[in-house]
Short mmCIF file of C-alpha atoms in Angstrom, two decimals:
data_model
loop_
_atom_site.label_atom_id
_atom_site.label_comp_id
_atom_site.label_asym_id
_atom_site.label_seq_id
_atom_site.Cartn_x
_atom_site.Cartn_y
_atom_site.Cartn_z
CA MET H 1 0.00 0.00 0.00
CA GLY H 2 2.93 2.29 0.54
CA GLN H 3 3.23 2.68 -3.22
CA PHE H 4 -0.20 4.34 -3.34
CA ARG H 5 -0.12 6.17 -0.04
CA PRO H 6 3.32 6.76 1.52
CA SER H 7 1.85 7.39 4.99
CA ALA H 8 0.00 4.03 5.02
CA PRO H 9 0.78 1.65 7.92
CA ARG H 10 3.40 -0.96 7.08
CA THR H 11 1.42 -3.92 8.47
CA LEU H 12 -2.23 -4.94 8.71
CA ARG H 13 -1.95 -5.00 12.51
CA ALA H 14 -0.81 -1.37 12.51
CA ALA H 15 -3.69 -0.46 10.20
CA VAL H 16 -6.42 -1.94 12.43
CA THR H 17 -4.97 -0.80 15.77
CA CYS H 18 -6.43 2.59 16.60
CA GLY H 19 -4.88 3.10 20.03
CA GLN H 20 -6.52 5.04 22.80
CA LEU H 21 -9.39 7.28 21.79
CA PRO H 22 -9.72 10.73 23.32
CA ILE H 23 -12.62 11.00 25.78
CA GLY H 24 -14.63 13.26 23.47
CA GLU H 25 -14.43 10.70 20.66
CA SER H 26 -15.35 7.83 22.99
CA VAL H 27 -18.46 9.67 24.15
CA GLY H 28 -19.17 10.90 20.61
CA ARG H 29 -19.55 7.33 19.35
CA TYR H 30 -22.95 7.12 21.07
CA ARG H 31 -24.40 10.24 19.39
CA LEU H 32 -26.21 11.65 22.39
CA ARG H 33 -29.01 14.11 21.66
CA ASN H 34 -28.57 16.35 24.69
CA ARG H 35 -25.42 18.41 24.08
CA GLU H 36 -25.24 19.78 27.64
CA VAL H 37 -25.33 16.32 29.24
CA ARG H 38 -22.86 15.04 26.63
CA ASP H 39 -20.44 17.86 27.52
CA LEU H 40 -20.95 17.17 31.23
CA LEU H 41 -20.14 13.49 30.75
CA VAL H 42 -17.01 14.35 28.75
CA GLU H 43 -15.86 16.76 31.47
CA TYR H 44 -16.66 14.27 34.25
CA LEU H 45 -14.69 11.52 32.51
CA ARG H 46 -11.83 13.96 31.84
CA ILE H 47 -11.66 14.82 35.55
CA ARG H 48 -11.77 11.14 36.55
CA SER H 49 -9.27 10.00 33.91
CA PRO H 50 -6.01 10.67 35.85
CA GLU H 51 -7.01 8.14 38.53
CA LEU H 52 -8.08 5.42 36.06
CA ASP H 53 -6.22 3.28 33.57
CA TYR H 54 -7.51 3.36 29.99
CA SER H 55 -9.46 0.12 30.28
CA SER H 56 -11.27 1.30 33.42
CA LEU H 57 -11.98 4.67 31.80
CA ARG H 58 -13.38 2.93 28.74
CA GLY H 59 -15.58 0.75 30.96
CA LEU H 60 -16.85 3.78 32.89
CA THR H 61 -17.59 5.53 29.59
CA ILE H 62 -19.64 2.55 28.41
CA VAL H 63 -21.61 2.44 31.66
CA LEU H 64 -22.31 6.17 31.95
CA VAL H 65 -22.82 6.98 28.28
CA LYS H 66 -24.20 3.83 26.65
CA ASN H 67 -25.82 1.99 29.54
CA PHE H 68 -27.09 5.06 31.36
CA TRP H 69 -27.62 8.27 29.41
CA LYS H 70 -28.18 6.75 25.95
CA MET H 71 -30.84 4.49 27.47
CA ILE H 72 -32.40 7.48 29.25
CA GLU H 73 -32.61 9.31 25.92
CA GLU H 74 -34.26 6.28 24.33
CA ILE H 75 -36.79 6.06 27.17
CA ASN H 76 -37.45 9.80 27.28
CA PRO H 77 -36.11 11.59 24.16
CA HIS H 78 -36.94 15.01 25.63
CA GLN H 79 -35.02 14.55 28.88
CA ALA H 80 -33.42 17.94 29.42
CA ASP H 81 -31.21 17.36 32.45
CA LEU H 82 -30.07 14.86 35.07
CA ARG H 83 -33.24 15.27 37.18
CA LEU H 84 -35.00 12.04 36.27
CA SER H 85 -38.59 11.20 37.08
CA GLU H 86 -39.38 8.06 39.05
CA GLU H 87 -40.98 6.55 35.93
CA THR H 88 -37.86 7.16 33.87
CA VAL H 89 -35.59 5.64 36.53
CA THR H 90 -37.84 2.59 36.85
CA ALA H 91 -37.94 2.09 33.06
CA TRP H 92 -34.14 2.49 32.90
CA LYS H 93 -33.56 -0.10 35.64
CA GLU H 94 -35.89 -2.54 33.86
CA ARG H 95 -34.07 -2.05 30.57
CA LEU H 96 -30.66 -2.29 32.27
CA ALA H 97 -31.60 -5.65 33.79
CA VAL H 98 -31.76 -7.23 30.32
CA LEU H 99 -28.87 -7.43 27.85
CA PRO H 100 -29.46 -6.56 24.17
CA SER H 101 -29.41 -10.32 23.48
CA GLY H 102 -32.46 -10.73 25.74
CA LYS H 103 -30.55 -12.53 28.48
CA PRO H 104 -30.62 -11.17 32.02
CA ARG H 105 -27.66 -8.97 33.00
CA LEU H 106 -25.63 -10.77 35.66
CA ASP H 107 -23.86 -7.66 36.99
CA ILE H 108 -26.68 -5.19 37.58
CA ASP H 109 -24.96 -3.68 40.63
CA GLY H 110 -21.89 -2.44 38.71
CA PRO H 111 -23.76 0.06 36.51
CA LEU H 112 -26.02 1.13 39.39
CA VAL H 113 -23.02 1.90 41.61
CA ALA H 114 -21.23 3.77 38.79
CA VAL H 115 -24.27 5.98 38.15
CA ARG H 116 -24.75 6.58 41.87
CA ALA H 117 -21.07 7.56 42.18
CA PHE H 118 -21.48 9.92 39.19
CA TYR H 119 -24.37 11.72 40.89
CA LEU H 120 -22.53 11.74 44.24
CA ASP H 121 -19.39 13.20 42.64
CA LEU H 122 -21.42 15.94 40.95
CA HIS H 123 -23.16 16.73 44.23
CA THR H 124 -19.88 16.80 46.17
CA TRP H 125 -18.18 19.00 43.59
CA ALA H 126 -21.14 21.38 43.52
CA VAL H 127 -20.96 21.82 47.30
CA ALA H 128 -17.20 22.34 47.19
#
């Protein structure tokens, strides 16, 4: 390929390895509707990133963006902020309990704790 494009990777492995994505790109993959919440999630993950390795940061991104806020937007497309109604929370927990394959999620506590920690961090930072 180097004959056609001098900057092309020398091996197939190099071509398919993308490395670590910036936080904004990781969050951007999920195409959230609410720009303010998207920006808040990016900033939250940016603040948390120094204390996490990349794999843990990627996992937290999946939980908070895909398994939490993206689901909230699917349940209630007009959700404007993080103040969720009881009905929305109940619907989210029901959806979270089942994997996309239809099988029950074995680790329901992990995402619940991550979302609770997210809200607790925001509350703590707001007070400080």
